[in-house]
Each structure stands twice: as structure tokens, then as C-alpha cells.
mmCIF file of C-alpha atoms and ligand atoms in Angstrom:
data_model
loop_
_atom_site.group_PDB
_atom_site.id
_atom_site.type_symbol
_atom_site.label_atom_id
_atom_site.label_comp_id
_atom_site.label_asym_id
_atom_site.label_seq_id
_atom_site.Cartn_x
_atom_site.Cartn_y
_atom_site.Cartn_z
ATOM 1 C CA UNK A 291 -0.044 -0.084 -0.066
ATOM 2 C CA UNK A 292 1.071 3.487 -0.500
ATOM 3 C CA UNK A 293 0.104 5.155 2.820
ATOM 4 C CA UNK A 294 -0.116 9.138 3.112
ATOM 5 C CA UNK A 295 0.628 9.720 7.177
ATOM 6 C CA UNK A 296 0.021 13.064 8.754
ATOM 7 C CA UNK A 297 2.275 13.965 11.759
ATOM 8 C CA UNK A 298 4.850 11.651 10.635
ATOM 9 C CA UNK A 299 7.626 13.183 12.408
ATOM 10 C CA UNK A 300 5.747 13.324 15.864
ATOM 11 C CA UNK A 301 6.022 10.583 18.598
ATOM 12 C CA UNK A 302 3.217 8.108 17.469
ATOM 13 C CA UNK A 303 3.286 9.075 13.728
ATOM 14 C CA UNK A 304 6.927 8.214 13.225
ATOM 15 C CA UNK A 305 6.414 5.027 15.173
ATOM 16 C CA UNK A 306 3.764 4.211 12.558
ATOM 17 C CA UNK A 307 6.061 5.278 9.617
ATOM 18 C CA UNK A 308 8.629 3.003 10.996
ATOM 19 C CA UNK A 309 6.464 0.107 11.035
ATOM 20 C CA UNK A 310 5.024 0.735 7.545
ATOM 21 C CA UNK A 311 8.008 1.062 5.843
ATOM 22 C CA UNK A 312 9.396 -2.322 7.867
ATOM 23 C CA UNK A 313 6.191 -4.081 6.538
ATOM 24 C CA UNK A 314 7.113 -3.116 2.712
ATOM 25 C CA UNK A 315 4.377 -0.269 2.444
ATOM 26 C CA UNK A 316 5.307 2.825 0.653
ATOM 27 C CA UNK A 317 5.123 6.005 2.763
ATOM 28 C CA UNK A 318 4.969 9.674 2.396
ATOM 29 C CA UNK A 319 5.145 11.853 5.631
ATOM 30 C CA UNK A 320 3.176 15.062 5.566
ATOM 31 C CA UNK A 321 4.483 17.137 8.500
ATOM 32 C CA UNK A 322 4.521 20.833 9.163
ATOM 33 C CA UNK A 323 7.632 20.409 11.489
ATOM 34 C CA UNK A 324 6.176 22.054 14.644
ATOM 35 C CA UNK A 325 7.844 22.459 17.902
ATOM 36 C CA UNK A 326 7.064 18.861 18.477
ATOM 37 C CA UNK A 327 8.079 17.590 15.045
ATOM 38 C CA UNK A 328 11.480 15.846 14.746
ATOM 39 C CA UNK A 329 13.236 14.378 11.594
ATOM 40 C CA UNK A 330 15.523 12.515 13.791
ATOM 41 C CA UNK A 331 12.605 10.160 14.642
ATOM 42 C CA UNK A 332 12.935 8.831 11.222
ATOM 43 C CA UNK A 333 16.682 8.735 10.405
ATOM 44 C CA UNK A 334 16.418 4.574 10.301
ATOM 45 C CA UNK A 335 14.049 5.099 7.413
ATOM 46 C CA UNK A 336 15.293 8.588 5.835
ATOM 47 C CA UNK A 337 17.359 6.964 2.726
ATOM 48 C CA UNK A 338 14.689 4.109 2.407
ATOM 49 C CA UNK A 339 13.280 4.469 -1.383
ATOM 50 C CA UNK A 340 9.880 3.390 0.062
ATOM 51 C CA UNK A 341 9.941 6.723 2.210
ATOM 52 C CA UNK A 342 9.411 10.509 1.353
ATOM 53 C CA UNK A 343 8.843 13.701 3.298
ATOM 54 C CA UNK A 344 6.627 16.546 2.502
ATOM 55 C CA UNK A 345 6.815 19.557 4.638
ATOM 56 C CA UNK A 346 3.576 20.993 4.861
ATOM 57 C CA UNK A 347 0.801 22.330 7.062
ATOM 58 C CA UNK A 348 -2.860 20.593 7.105
ATOM 59 C CA UNK A 349 -3.879 24.256 7.473
ATOM 60 C CA UNK A 350 -2.873 24.721 3.907
ATOM 61 C CA UNK A 351 -5.427 23.434 1.460
ATOM 62 C CA UNK A 352 -3.721 23.825 -1.536
ATOM 63 C CA UNK A 353 -0.594 21.894 -0.074
ATOM 64 C CA UNK A 354 -2.801 19.207 0.330
ATOM 65 C CA UNK A 355 -4.598 18.909 -3.116
ATOM 66 C CA UNK A 356 -0.966 19.180 -4.505
ATOM 67 C CA UNK A 357 0.603 16.486 -2.188
ATOM 68 C CA UNK A 358 -2.296 13.910 -2.725
ATOM 69 C CA UNK A 359 -2.143 14.424 -6.595
ATOM 70 C CA UNK A 360 1.696 14.187 -7.072
ATOM 71 C CA UNK A 361 1.958 10.884 -4.629
ATOM 72 C CA UNK A 362 -1.605 9.065 -5.099
ATOM 73 C CA UNK A 363 -1.809 7.412 -1.965
ATOM 74 C CA UNK A 364 -3.953 3.963 -1.409
ATOM 75 C CA UNK A 365 -4.915 5.487 2.069
ATOM 76 C CA UNK A 366 -4.298 8.451 4.639
ATOM 77 C CA UNK A 367 -3.819 7.986 8.222
ATOM 78 C CA UNK A 368 -4.411 11.212 9.942
ATOM 79 C CA UNK A 369 -1.959 11.823 13.138
ATOM 80 C CA UNK A 370 -1.205 15.472 12.627
ATOM 81 C CA UNK A 371 -2.632 17.349 15.859
ATOM 82 C CA UNK A 372 -1.527 19.822 18.551
ATOM 83 C CA UNK A 373 -1.179 16.964 21.233
ATOM 84 C CA UNK A 374 -0.258 18.506 24.492
ATOM 85 C CA UNK A 375 -3.186 18.912 26.867
ATOM 86 C CA UNK A 376 -1.083 21.595 28.992
ATOM 87 C CA UNK A 377 -0.280 23.540 25.998
ATOM 88 C CA UNK A 378 -4.365 23.656 24.949
ATOM 89 C CA UNK A 379 -4.887 25.199 28.716
ATOM 90 C CA UNK A 380 -2.506 28.127 27.889
ATOM 91 C CA UNK A 381 -3.134 28.564 24.143
ATOM 92 C CA UNK A 382 -6.304 26.799 22.607
ATOM 93 C CA UNK A 383 -6.148 28.807 19.510
ATOM 94 C CA UNK A 384 -3.605 26.310 17.593
ATOM 95 C CA UNK A 385 -5.583 23.177 18.856
ATOM 96 C CA UNK A 386 -8.766 24.651 16.927
ATOM 97 C CA UNK A 387 -7.026 25.555 14.016
ATOM 98 C CA UNK A 388 -5.031 22.461 13.495
ATOM 99 C CA UNK A 389 -7.025 19.554 15.029
ATOM 100 C CA UNK A 390 -10.455 21.063 13.886
ATOM 101 C CA UNK A 391 -9.910 23.209 10.842
ATOM 102 C CA UNK A 392 -6.919 21.008 9.761
ATOM 103 C CA UNK A 393 -8.863 17.812 9.765
ATOM 104 C CA UNK A 394 -11.832 19.538 7.942
ATOM 105 C CA UNK A 395 -9.088 20.372 5.294
ATOM 106 C CA UNK A 396 -7.832 16.680 5.195
ATOM 107 C CA UNK A 397 -11.030 15.551 4.563
ATOM 108 C CA UNK A 398 -12.198 17.886 1.866
ATOM 109 C CA UNK A 399 -8.612 17.615 0.249
ATOM 110 C CA UNK A 400 -9.000 13.545 0.716
ATOM 111 C CA UNK A 401 -12.649 13.729 -0.835
ATOM 112 C CA UNK A 402 -11.702 15.695 -3.783
ATOM 113 C CA UNK A 403 -8.748 13.287 -4.450
ATOM 114 C CA UNK A 404 -11.069 10.325 -3.885
ATOM 115 C CA UNK A 405 -13.728 11.473 -6.263
ATOM 116 C CA UNK A 406 -11.009 12.331 -8.723
ATOM 117 C CA UNK A 407 -10.091 8.820 -8.518
ATOM 118 C CA UNK A 408 -13.149 7.353 -9.558
ATOM 119 C CA UNK A 409 -14.091 6.795 -5.821
ATOM 120 C CA UNK A 410 -11.826 3.688 -5.483
ATOM 121 C CA UNK A 411 -13.461 0.931 -3.128
ATOM 122 C CA UNK A 412 -10.162 0.247 -1.320
ATOM 123 C CA UNK A 413 -9.304 3.900 -0.401
ATOM 124 C CA UNK A 414 -9.067 4.526 3.510
ATOM 125 C CA UNK A 415 -9.238 7.590 5.577
ATOM 126 C CA UNK A 416 -7.931 6.702 8.971
ATOM 127 C CA UNK A 417 -8.544 9.121 11.960
ATOM 128 C CA UNK A 418 -6.433 8.718 14.630
ATOM 129 C CA UNK A 419 -7.773 9.914 18.196
ATOM 130 C CA UNK A 420 -8.011 9.766 21.918
ATOM 131 C CA UNK A 421 -9.948 8.211 24.798
ATOM 132 C CA UNK A 422 -10.080 11.692 26.066
ATOM 133 C CA UNK A 423 -13.141 12.390 23.867
ATOM 134 C CA UNK A 424 -14.926 10.261 26.367
ATOM 135 C CA UNK A 425 -14.218 12.614 29.549
ATOM 136 C CA UNK A 426 -13.433 11.232 32.838
ATOM 137 C CA UNK A 427 -14.132 7.967 34.612
ATOM 138 C CA UNK A 428 -14.690 7.267 38.402
ATOM 139 C CA UNK A 429 -13.281 4.201 40.265
ATOM 140 C CA UNK A 430 -15.541 1.947 38.157
ATOM 141 C CA UNK A 431 -16.379 1.478 34.338
ATOM 142 C CA UNK A 432 -14.700 1.571 31.035
ATOM 143 C CA UNK A 433 -14.880 3.310 27.762
ATOM 144 C CA UNK A 434 -16.578 1.760 25.077
ATOM 145 C CA UNK A 435 -16.881 3.036 21.537
ATOM 146 C CA UNK A 436 -20.628 3.787 22.427
ATOM 147 C CA UNK A 437 -19.678 5.865 25.477
ATOM 148 C CA UNK A 438 -20.947 9.441 24.939
ATOM 149 C CA UNK A 439 -18.632 12.135 24.034
ATOM 150 C CA UNK A 440 -17.790 14.460 26.881
ATOM 151 C CA UNK A 441 -14.559 16.416 26.261
ATOM 152 C CA UNK A 442 -13.285 18.514 29.229
ATOM 153 C CA UNK A 443 -10.005 20.122 27.895
ATOM 154 C CA UNK A 444 -9.533 22.247 24.913
ATOM 155 C CA UNK A 445 -7.150 19.466 23.302
ATOM 156 C CA UNK A 446 -10.041 16.851 24.122
ATOM 157 C CA UNK A 447 -12.992 19.130 22.805
ATOM 158 C CA UNK A 448 -10.585 19.662 19.456
ATOM 159 C CA UNK A 449 -10.252 16.153 19.123
ATOM 160 C CA UNK A 450 -13.632 15.399 19.637
ATOM 161 C CA UNK A 451 -14.781 17.917 17.054
ATOM 162 C CA UNK A 452 -12.374 16.062 14.807
ATOM 163 C CA UNK A 453 -14.084 12.696 15.236
ATOM 164 C CA UNK A 454 -17.351 14.471 14.537
ATOM 165 C CA UNK A 455 -16.188 15.743 11.346
ATOM 166 C CA UNK A 456 -14.786 12.399 10.196
ATOM 167 C CA UNK A 457 -18.161 10.629 11.140
ATOM 168 C CA UNK A 458 -20.206 13.215 9.178
ATOM 169 C CA UNK A 459 -17.983 13.123 5.895
ATOM 170 C CA UNK A 460 -18.630 9.244 6.044
ATOM 171 C CA UNK A 461 -22.358 9.573 6.432
ATOM 172 C CA UNK A 462 -22.890 12.544 4.085
ATOM 173 C CA UNK A 463 -20.353 11.981 1.686
ATOM 174 C CA UNK A 464 -19.606 8.230 1.624
ATOM 175 C CA UNK A 465 -15.774 8.885 2.177
ATOM 176 C CA UNK A 466 -14.431 5.327 3.405
ATOM 177 C CA UNK A 467 -13.172 6.249 6.919
ATOM 178 C CA UNK A 468 -11.974 4.201 9.873
ATOM 179 C CA UNK A 469 -11.448 5.898 13.536
ATOM 180 C CA UNK A 470 -9.594 4.948 16.534
ATOM 181 C CA UNK A 471 -9.311 6.217 19.872
ATOM 182 C CA UNK A 472 -6.457 5.415 21.916
ATOM 183 C CA UNK A 473 -5.208 5.720 25.360
ATOM 184 C CA UNK A 474 -1.800 7.286 26.954
ATOM 185 C CA UNK A 475 0.959 5.864 24.543
ATOM 186 C CA UNK A 476 4.732 5.749 25.916
ATOM 187 C CA UNK A 477 7.936 4.631 24.361
ATOM 188 C CA UNK A 478 10.896 5.829 22.484
ATOM 189 C CA UNK A 479 11.056 9.180 20.860
ATOM 190 C CA UNK A 480 8.727 10.618 23.076
ATOM 191 C CA UNK A 481 8.969 14.232 23.262
ATOM 192 C CA UNK A 482 10.191 15.610 26.298
ATOM 193 C CA UNK A 483 7.552 17.422 27.973
ATOM 194 C CA UNK A 484 5.329 14.324 28.436
ATOM 195 C CA UNK A 485 5.100 12.584 31.705
ATOM 196 C CA UNK A 486 7.002 9.337 31.214
ATOM 197 C CA UNK A 487 10.290 11.238 29.800
ATOM 198 C CA UNK A 488 9.942 14.278 32.098
ATOM 199 C CA UNK A 489 10.189 11.553 35.069
ATOM 200 C CA UNK A 490 13.202 9.571 33.318
ATOM 201 C CA UNK A 491 15.135 13.218 32.458
ATOM 202 C CA UNK A 492 14.357 14.683 35.691
ATOM 203 C CA UNK A 493 15.529 11.851 37.745
ATOM 204 C CA UNK A 494 18.589 11.626 35.702
ATOM 205 C CA UNK A 495 19.071 15.335 36.008
ATOM 206 C CA UNK A 496 18.816 15.352 39.830
ATOM 207 C CA UNK A 497 15.740 17.469 39.481
ATOM 208 C CA UNK A 498 12.449 17.433 41.263
ATOM 209 C CA UNK A 499 10.066 15.067 39.702
ATOM 210 C CA UNK A 500 6.736 16.958 39.179
ATOM 211 C CA UNK A 501 3.550 14.784 39.848
ATOM 212 C CA UNK A 502 0.456 16.841 39.583
ATOM 213 C CA UNK A 503 -1.805 16.783 42.601
ATOM 214 C CA UNK A 504 -1.504 13.610 44.589
ATOM 215 C CA UNK A 505 -0.759 11.339 41.504
ATOM 216 C CA UNK A 506 -4.218 9.536 41.991
ATOM 217 C CA UNK A 507 -5.250 9.920 38.295
ATOM 218 C CA UNK A 508 -5.374 6.921 36.385
ATOM 219 C CA UNK A 509 -4.134 6.154 32.806
ATOM 220 C CA UNK A 510 -4.299 3.113 30.604
ATOM 221 C CA UNK A 511 -0.567 2.681 29.129
ATOM 222 C CA UNK A 512 -0.212 1.656 25.603
ATOM 223 C CA UNK A 513 3.037 1.053 24.199
ATOM 224 C CA UNK A 514 3.622 3.175 21.076
ATOM 225 C CA UNK A 515 5.023 0.157 19.259
ATOM 226 C CA UNK A 516 2.116 -1.772 19.920
ATOM 227 C CA UNK A 517 -0.365 0.997 18.856
ATOM 228 C CA UNK A 518 1.240 1.313 15.639
ATOM 229 C CA UNK A 519 0.763 -2.259 15.087
ATOM 230 C CA UNK A 520 -3.012 -1.744 16.098
ATOM 231 C CA UNK A 521 -2.975 1.392 13.649
ATOM 232 C CA UNK A 522 -2.191 -0.825 10.407
ATOM 233 C CA UNK A 523 -4.262 -3.569 11.265
ATOM 234 C CA UNK A 524 -7.327 -1.056 11.517
ATOM 235 C CA UNK A 525 -6.400 0.575 8.489
ATOM 236 C CA UNK A 526 -6.183 -2.881 6.658
ATOM 237 C CA UNK A 527 -8.832 -5.008 8.117
ATOM 238 C CA UNK A 528 -11.262 -2.480 10.141
ATOM 239 C CA UNK A 529 -14.794 -1.970 8.880
ATOM 240 C CA UNK A 530 -15.928 0.819 7.133
ATOM 241 C CA UNK A 531 -17.092 4.032 9.222
ATOM 242 C CA UNK A 532 -16.345 2.018 12.382
ATOM 243 C CA UNK A 533 -14.346 3.009 15.363
ATOM 244 C CA UNK A 534 -12.046 0.999 17.451
ATOM 245 C CA UNK A 535 -10.677 1.933 21.082
ATOM 246 C CA UNK A 536 -7.310 1.142 21.574
ATOM 247 C CA UNK A 537 -5.769 0.467 24.959
ATOM 248 C CA UNK A 538 -2.620 -1.006 26.606
ATOM 249 C CA UNK A 539 -4.791 -3.292 29.207
ATOM 250 C CA UNK A 540 -2.406 -1.558 31.752
ATOM 251 C CA UNK A 541 -4.204 0.662 34.214
ATOM 252 C CA UNK A 542 -1.960 2.468 36.332
ATOM 253 C CA UNK A 543 -2.025 5.518 38.975
ATOM 254 C CA UNK A 544 0.438 8.358 37.783
ATOM 255 C CA UNK A 545 2.121 7.883 41.158
ATOM 256 C CA UNK A 546 2.666 4.566 40.469
ATOM 257 C CA UNK A 547 3.748 4.714 37.177
ATOM 258 C CA UNK A 548 6.466 7.255 38.384
ATOM 259 C CA UNK A 549 7.730 4.928 41.037
ATOM 260 C CA UNK A 550 8.190 2.021 38.858
ATOM 261 C CA UNK A 551 10.353 4.270 36.334
ATOM 262 C CA UNK A 552 12.183 5.511 39.465
ATOM 263 C CA UNK A 553 13.023 1.770 40.341
ATOM 264 C CA UNK A 554 13.958 0.716 36.741
ATOM 265 C CA UNK A 555 16.321 3.582 36.922
ATOM 266 C CA UNK A 556 17.849 2.534 40.286
ATOM 267 C CA UNK A 557 18.712 -0.591 38.895
ATOM 268 C CA UNK A 558 20.075 0.619 35.641
ATOM 269 C CA UNK A 559 21.764 3.787 36.658
ATOM 270 C CA UNK A 560 22.110 3.624 40.556
ATOM 271 C CA UNK A 561 22.715 6.483 42.740
ATOM 272 C CA UNK A 562 23.608 7.160 46.613
ATOM 273 C CA UNK A 563 19.834 7.728 47.112
ATOM 274 C CA UNK A 564 16.755 6.162 45.486
ATOM 275 C CA UNK A 565 15.297 8.351 42.713
ATOM 276 C CA UNK A 566 11.846 7.923 44.297
ATOM 277 C CA UNK A 567 13.083 10.542 46.690
ATOM 278 C CA UNK A 568 12.848 13.051 43.997
ATOM 279 C CA UNK A 569 9.230 12.704 43.686
ATOM 280 C CA UNK A 570 7.478 16.316 44.351
ATOM 281 C CA UNK A 571 3.795 16.822 44.287
ATOM 282 C CA UNK A 572 2.799 19.986 42.507
ATOM 283 C CA UNK A 573 -0.172 22.159 41.618
ATOM 284 C CA UNK A 574 -2.718 19.873 39.807
ATOM 285 C CA UNK A 575 -3.694 20.426 36.108
ATOM 286 C CA UNK A 576 -7.016 22.625 35.841
ATOM 287 C CA UNK A 577 -9.925 20.235 34.770
ATOM 288 C CA UNK A 578 -7.558 17.176 35.195
ATOM 289 C CA UNK A 579 -9.569 13.856 34.207
ATOM 290 C CA UNK A 580 -9.541 11.143 37.010
ATOM 291 C CA UNK A 581 -9.450 8.014 35.251
ATOM 292 C CA UNK A 582 -9.263 6.833 31.742
ATOM 293 C CA UNK A 583 -9.659 3.065 31.027
ATOM 294 C CA UNK A 584 -10.334 1.366 27.478
ATOM 295 C CA UNK A 585 -12.705 -1.638 27.094
ATOM 296 C CA UNK A 586 -10.425 -3.408 24.410
ATOM 297 C CA UNK A 587 -13.468 -6.062 23.599
ATOM 298 C CA UNK A 588 -14.187 -4.663 19.955
ATOM 299 C CA UNK A 589 -10.584 -4.487 18.543
ATOM 300 C CA UNK A 590 -9.674 -7.629 20.483
ATOM 301 C CA UNK A 591 -12.915 -9.780 19.062
ATOM 302 C CA UNK A 592 -13.436 -8.205 15.712
ATOM 303 C CA UNK A 593 -9.610 -7.887 14.872
ATOM 304 C CA UNK A 594 -7.999 -10.239 17.036
ATOM 305 C CA UNK A 595 -5.401 -7.770 18.413
ATOM 306 C CA UNK A 596 -4.225 -7.416 21.825
ATOM 307 C CA UNK A 597 -0.950 -5.544 23.248
ATOM 308 C CA UNK A 598 2.181 -7.425 23.199
ATOM 309 C CA UNK A 599 4.109 -6.059 26.320
ATOM 310 C CA UNK A 600 3.101 -5.020 29.708
ATOM 311 C CA UNK A 601 3.595 -1.869 31.247
ATOM 312 C CA UNK A 602 6.579 -3.161 33.162
ATOM 313 C CA UNK A 603 8.325 -4.390 29.964
ATOM 314 C CA UNK A 604 7.588 -1.508 27.846
ATOM 315 C CA UNK A 605 8.535 1.075 30.405
ATOM 316 C CA UNK A 606 12.079 -0.976 31.022
ATOM 317 C CA UNK A 607 12.452 -0.770 27.014
ATOM 318 C CA UNK A 608 11.857 2.960 26.956
ATOM 319 C CA UNK A 609 13.991 3.849 29.974
ATOM 320 C CA UNK A 610 16.745 1.896 28.326
ATOM 321 C CA UNK A 611 15.878 4.080 24.987
ATOM 322 C CA UNK A 612 16.437 7.279 26.950
ATOM 323 C CA UNK A 613 19.661 6.015 28.348
ATOM 324 C CA UNK A 614 21.022 5.149 24.940
ATOM 325 C CA UNK A 615 19.823 8.300 22.944
ATOM 326 C CA UNK A 616 21.066 11.328 24.904
ATOM 327 C CA UNK A 617 22.062 13.306 21.852
ATOM 328 C CA UNK A 618 18.177 12.804 20.718
ATOM 329 C CA UNK A 619 16.746 14.307 24.140
ATOM 330 C CA UNK A 620 19.201 16.716 24.874
ATOM 331 C CA UNK A 621 18.266 18.695 21.319
ATOM 332 C CA UNK A 622 14.809 18.696 21.909
ATOM 333 C CA UNK A 623 15.254 20.203 25.484
ATOM 334 C CA UNK A 624 16.264 23.412 24.155
ATOM 335 C CA UNK A 625 12.937 23.904 22.333
ATOM 336 C CA UNK A 626 10.114 26.439 23.206
ATOM 337 C CA UNK A 627 8.222 25.629 26.620
ATOM 338 C CA UNK A 628 10.178 22.324 27.217
ATOM 339 C CA UNK A 629 11.148 21.915 30.783
ATOM 340 C CA UNK A 630 8.649 24.707 32.112
ATOM 341 C CA UNK A 631 5.611 24.227 33.989
ATOM 342 C CA UNK A 632 2.951 24.724 31.193
ATOM 343 C CA UNK A 633 -0.792 24.887 31.661
ATOM 344 C CA UNK A 634 -1.160 27.061 34.531
ATOM 345 C CA UNK A 635 -2.567 30.345 32.534
ATOM 346 C CA UNK A 636 -6.169 28.995 32.704
HETATM 347 P P1 LIG B 1152 3.006 14.586 18.430
HETATM 348 O O1 LIG B 1152 2.780 16.142 19.041
HETATM 349 O O2 LIG B 1152 4.371 13.935 19.193
HETATM 350 O O3 LIG B 1152 3.206 14.912 16.955
HETATM 351 C C1 LIG B 1152 2.307 15.825 16.150
HETATM 352 C C2 LIG B 1152 2.937 15.975 14.788
HETATM 353 O O4 LIG B 1152 1.965 16.528 13.893
HETATM 354 C C3 LIG B 1152 4.550 16.559 14.834
HETATM 355 O O5 LIG B 1152 5.329 15.831 14.048
HETATM 356 C C4 LIG B 1152 3.797 18.174 14.382
HETATM 357 O O6 LIG B 1152 5.123 18.839 13.637
HETATM 358 C C5 LIG B 1152 2.678 17.795 13.311
HETATM 359 N N1 LIG B 1152 1.848 18.901 13.034
HETATM 360 C C6 LIG B 1152 1.378 19.290 14.312
HETATM 361 N N2 LIG B 1152 0.587 20.236 13.795
HETATM 362 C C7 LIG B 1152 0.606 20.122 12.368
HETATM 363 C C8 LIG B 1152 0.118 20.950 11.067
HETATM 364 N N3 LIG B 1152 -0.669 21.924 11.170
HETATM 365 N N4 LIG B 1152 0.291 20.448 10.052
HETATM 366 C C9 LIG B 1152 1.117 19.481 9.718
HETATM 367 N N5 LIG B 1152 1.617 18.847 10.851
HETATM 368 C C10 LIG B 1152 1.626 19.406 12.101
HETATM 369 O O7 LIG B 1152 1.809 14.238 18.566
HETATM 370 P P2 LIG B 1152 1.521 12.398 19.019
HETATM 371 O O8 LIG B 1152 1.434 11.880 20.513
HETATM 372 O O9 LIG B 1152 2.509 11.511 18.163
HETATM 373 O O10 LIG B 1152 0.048 12.027 18.650
HETATM 374 C C11 LIG B 1152 -0.421 11.627 17.378
HETATM 375 C C12 LIG B 1152 -1.949 11.709 17.178
HETATM 376 O O11 LIG B 1152 -2.580 10.670 18.086
HETATM 377 C C13 LIG B 1152 -2.606 12.850 17.301
HETATM 378 O O12 LIG B 1152 -3.579 13.088 16.659
HETATM 379 C C14 LIG B 1152 -3.009 12.838 19.156
HETATM 380 O O13 LIG B 1152 -4.004 13.511 18.989
HETATM 381 C C15 LIG B 1152 -3.257 11.202 19.096
HETATM 382 N N6 LIG B 1152 -3.185 10.762 20.297
HETATM 383 C C16 LIG B 1152 -2.032 10.885 20.906
HETATM 384 C C17 LIG B 1152 -1.886 10.098 22.195
HETATM 385 C C18 LIG B 1152 -0.686 10.080 23.170
HETATM 386 O O14 LIG B 1152 -0.597 9.429 24.219
HETATM 387 N N7 LIG B 1152 0.413 10.691 22.698
HETATM 388 C C19 LIG B 1152 -2.814 9.675 22.860
HETATM 389 C C20 LIG B 1152 -3.960 9.399 22.321
HETATM 390 C C21 LIG B 1152 -4.108 9.895 20.624
#
């Protein structure tokens, strides 16, 4: 297949690109290279004849039309987005423009390309979204694909809007779409402002390890390489117009996740005192959702997919990757806002 991947220079997009190329697909990566984009994530495929990069912004409709016409992909995987909740609290405008208007542009560009091609049956527009659209759970229950949308942050509201647009383009224009809503990802190449890398890098630097509130928020942790595998499966086998929740079957409270990372570091890079001594509780995020949990029945029962690693195995690999790739994360630590507390201007 020839796949146009948007946001392929980001954390999850780059995992998708690397896996798709490894599996023999041809990939065109369309990315604007915002503060979160990093072509180093794609160094392993940069010279592969099956990989092409197009620097473009999904807010630029003419660029999308040009790229689709030039490369003639069989499918689109749409991951480009503003993705950091804390940044959405400080500055929601970029989230509205990229996540909502950008997705609208992608849908319209894909629709006119699909029509011009004679509406090929096999064409797919795969929209990648988040479990945050479902809002927050109490101690019990899980998100299914039928859980009503109840987004509570500018980020999740913008992603919810984009999901609705994608469904509307399927119902109204017949665009062949599939959707996925995944839980929190972690793994290699995770931008150093997100929780898991912040914990690893602050621990190594001897700095306080910030934990929001009391660290009681629960997330379902999904290893990024497992996620990329699930995304390619949904692209190839998912039913038209259907959405699939993707989770890691690994629910953990933030404080427990942080302590697990600290104990992995204690083993791999021992210091005189345990890294957990650096844990510092800080002011909570505004509107911080208490718990997300994914009911993975649909993707498991219909497509036979399950995650391949436990959170302990995945974190062990992730910590090792950060220990082995200091040049990568040091370069990104100098980017705008990284290392500062964001999301307090609400
Ligand atoms: P990321 O922030 O690491 O990467 C986003 C990429 O999109 C970057 O390469 C950036 O340059 C690009 N981009 C941003 N705005 C653009 C624009 N206007 N035009 C073109 N490119 C643009 O994000 P990620 O964590 O890899 O997330 C990818 C997708 O998965 C997003 O849609 C996100 O909402 C979704 N998602 C992520 C998670 C997670 O845990 N990271 C969980 C659920 C869903």
C-alpha cells in the first residue's frame, strides 16, 4: 500500500512510519515540523526508497491537494495534531486551527482526491484520535466505542470535534473512513514534555520529579509500538465507518507509574539515594480528568488484536532507550516551553 501519513515526524506518527516501511508499505510523511516534530525520529528510514517527506501544514488546503495529486496514495492515516493538554490550556487557538480546521481540510482534500480517482473501493481515511474525548471516569467502568462524548479540555474538545467531522464526511459523502481512539502512549521518541520522559530526564538530572496533585489520576498505558501495530491492522481490516478503542490493558495511577520508572532507573543507573526521593507533588492541572480506561473488546474480538507488552516490560525498554539516546533528547530540551511548567495560565 502507499500510505500518506500526516504528523509522521511526531511521536506516534514516526512509530507508524517506521513500522509501515518495515512491512513493505510505501510511505509519504506530511508534517509541518512544529515544535513537536522531529525528523531525527525517522533517521532509520530516511534513505529508504519507500519513504518520502513532504513539509506541509494541514491548514494549507492547496498544499494538501498538490501532495495527494503528486503521490496518489491508497490510504491516508491522519495523526497530525496539537497534542499536549497543558499547551491547550495556555493557548487553545492552535488546537482549534490544526485539530479542527486542519482535519476539515484533510477531509475535503481527501474527498476531492477520492472522487477524482473514481471513488476506489479500497481507499481509506484513517483518523487517529484519543480516549480523552469520552471525558473522565470514576473508580469503576470503562470507555467503549458507544460511550457518549464528554470532552473536558480544549485539546480533547478539539479532537472530539475532529472525530465528529470524520463521521459526518462518511455519512454525508460516503468517504471510506475508519477511526481509532487510543489511551496514553509511551515509548521511544516521546517528546520530553510528556509525563514518562519528564520523569526519566528529571530523575537523571537530579531535579524534582513533578507529579500533578496527589498522583492519583489513572491512565491505561499503551506501548507506542503496539499502538502502531494496531493502527496498521485497523487500516487494513477495520470495518468502514467504524471506530475502535485501543488500550494497553495496563491501568496505573500516575504515582505508581512514576515509582516504577524510578525503580527501573535505580537498577540501571544506581545513585546513592533512590530516584523516588526526587518525587515532588505540584499544583494539579486545571480540569484534570481522574481516570481513563479502555474496554478493548471490539478490537480484540473483531480484529484479534491485543497489546504485546506489559507496562513493566514497555517501561524497561523505554528507560533503556532514553539512556542510550541522550543526543536525541538533549536537542529537544532546548525547544520552546520544554522544561517549564505549562498549563497554569487557565
Ligand atoms: P506529537 O505532538 O508527538 O506529534 C504531532 C506531529 O504533528 C508533529 O510531528 C507535528 O509537527 C505535526 N503537526 C502539528 N501540527 C501540524 C499541522 N498544522 N500540519 C502538519 N503537521 C502538524 O503527537 P503524538 O503524540 O504523536 O500524537 C499523534 C496523534 O495521536 C494525535 O492526533 C493525537 O491527538 C493522538 N493521540 C496521542 C496520544 C498520546 O498518548 N500521545 C494518545 C491518544 C491520541
